[in-house]
CSV table of C-alpha atoms in Angstrom, one decimal:
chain,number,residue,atom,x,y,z
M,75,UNK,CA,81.5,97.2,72.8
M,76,UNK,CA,82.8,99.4,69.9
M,77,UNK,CA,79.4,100.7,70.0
M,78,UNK,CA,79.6,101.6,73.3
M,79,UNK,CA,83.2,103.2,72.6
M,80,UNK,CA,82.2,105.3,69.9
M,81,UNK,CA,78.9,106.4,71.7
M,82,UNK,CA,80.9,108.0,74.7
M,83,UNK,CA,83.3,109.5,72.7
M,84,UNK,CA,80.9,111.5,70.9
M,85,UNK,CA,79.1,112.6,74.1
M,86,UNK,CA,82.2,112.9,75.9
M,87,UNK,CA,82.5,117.0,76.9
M,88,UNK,CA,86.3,116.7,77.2
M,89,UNK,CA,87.0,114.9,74.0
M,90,UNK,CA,91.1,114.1,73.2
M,91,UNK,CA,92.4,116.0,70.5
M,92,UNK,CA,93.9,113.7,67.0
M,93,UNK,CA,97.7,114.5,68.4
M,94,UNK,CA,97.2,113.5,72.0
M,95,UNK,CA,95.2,110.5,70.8
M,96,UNK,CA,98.3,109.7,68.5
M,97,UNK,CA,100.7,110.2,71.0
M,98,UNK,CA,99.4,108.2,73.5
M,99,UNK,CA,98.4,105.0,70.8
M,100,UNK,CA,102.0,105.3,70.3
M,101,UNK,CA,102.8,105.2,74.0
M,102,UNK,CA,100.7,102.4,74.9
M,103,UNK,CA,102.1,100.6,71.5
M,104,UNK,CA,105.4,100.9,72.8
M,105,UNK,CA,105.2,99.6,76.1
M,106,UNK,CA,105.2,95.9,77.4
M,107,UNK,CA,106.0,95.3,81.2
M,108,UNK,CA,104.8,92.0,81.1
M,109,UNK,CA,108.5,90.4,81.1
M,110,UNK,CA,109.3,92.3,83.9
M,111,UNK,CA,105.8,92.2,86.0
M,112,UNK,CA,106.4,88.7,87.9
M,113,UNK,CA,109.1,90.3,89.9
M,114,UNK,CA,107.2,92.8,91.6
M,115,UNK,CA,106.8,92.4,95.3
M,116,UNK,CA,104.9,95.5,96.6
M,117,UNK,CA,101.4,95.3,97.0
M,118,UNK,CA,99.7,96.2,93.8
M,119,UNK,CA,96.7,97.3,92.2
M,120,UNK,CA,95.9,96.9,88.7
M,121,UNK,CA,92.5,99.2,87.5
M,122,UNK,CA,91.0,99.6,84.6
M,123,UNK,CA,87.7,101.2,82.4
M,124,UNK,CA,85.5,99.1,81.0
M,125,UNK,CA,85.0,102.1,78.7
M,126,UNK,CA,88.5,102.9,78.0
M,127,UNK,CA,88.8,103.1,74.1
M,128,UNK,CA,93.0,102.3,73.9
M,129,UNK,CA,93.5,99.3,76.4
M,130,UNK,CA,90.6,96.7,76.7
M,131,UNK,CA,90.3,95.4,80.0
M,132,UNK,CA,91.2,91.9,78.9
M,133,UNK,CA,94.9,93.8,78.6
M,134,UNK,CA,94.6,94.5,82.7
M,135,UNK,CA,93.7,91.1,83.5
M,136,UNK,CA,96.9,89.6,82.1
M,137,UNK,CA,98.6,92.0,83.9
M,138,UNK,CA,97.3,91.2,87.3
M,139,UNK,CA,97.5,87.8,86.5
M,140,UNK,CA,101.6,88.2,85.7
M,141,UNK,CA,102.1,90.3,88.9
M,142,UNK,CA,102.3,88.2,92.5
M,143,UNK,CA,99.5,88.6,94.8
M,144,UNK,CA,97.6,91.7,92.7
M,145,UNK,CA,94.6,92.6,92.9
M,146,UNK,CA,92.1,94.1,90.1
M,147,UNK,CA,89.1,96.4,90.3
């Protein structure tokens, strides 16, 4: 997998600059809606990329899984 990640960030024409990489591991570090995701009622769907380099896909799962009724692609 890290293989994988590193392999399409090199090839990747529209790489992300050092300071919007920062910013958003910092985001993404400071955010948990997991207390709040079982009280949801709208119809949701959770996606993810099995490519994405900051949040694994194992991180959507547990979302969906917290959240009534959603679905996961």
């Amino acid at each position: 997998r890290f293989e994988r990640a590193v392999l399409n960030s090199i090839n990747n024409p529209y790489a992300q600059g050092d300071v919007g990489f920062l910013r958003q591991a910092e985001a993404i570090l400071g955010f948990d809606a997991g207390s709040r995701a079982g009280s949801i009622k709208a119809p949701t769907l959770v996606v993810c990329g099995a490519d994405d380099t900051l949040v694994p896909v194992r991180n959507s799962e547990k979302l969906a899984k917290l959240i009534p009724g959603a679905t996961l692609k």
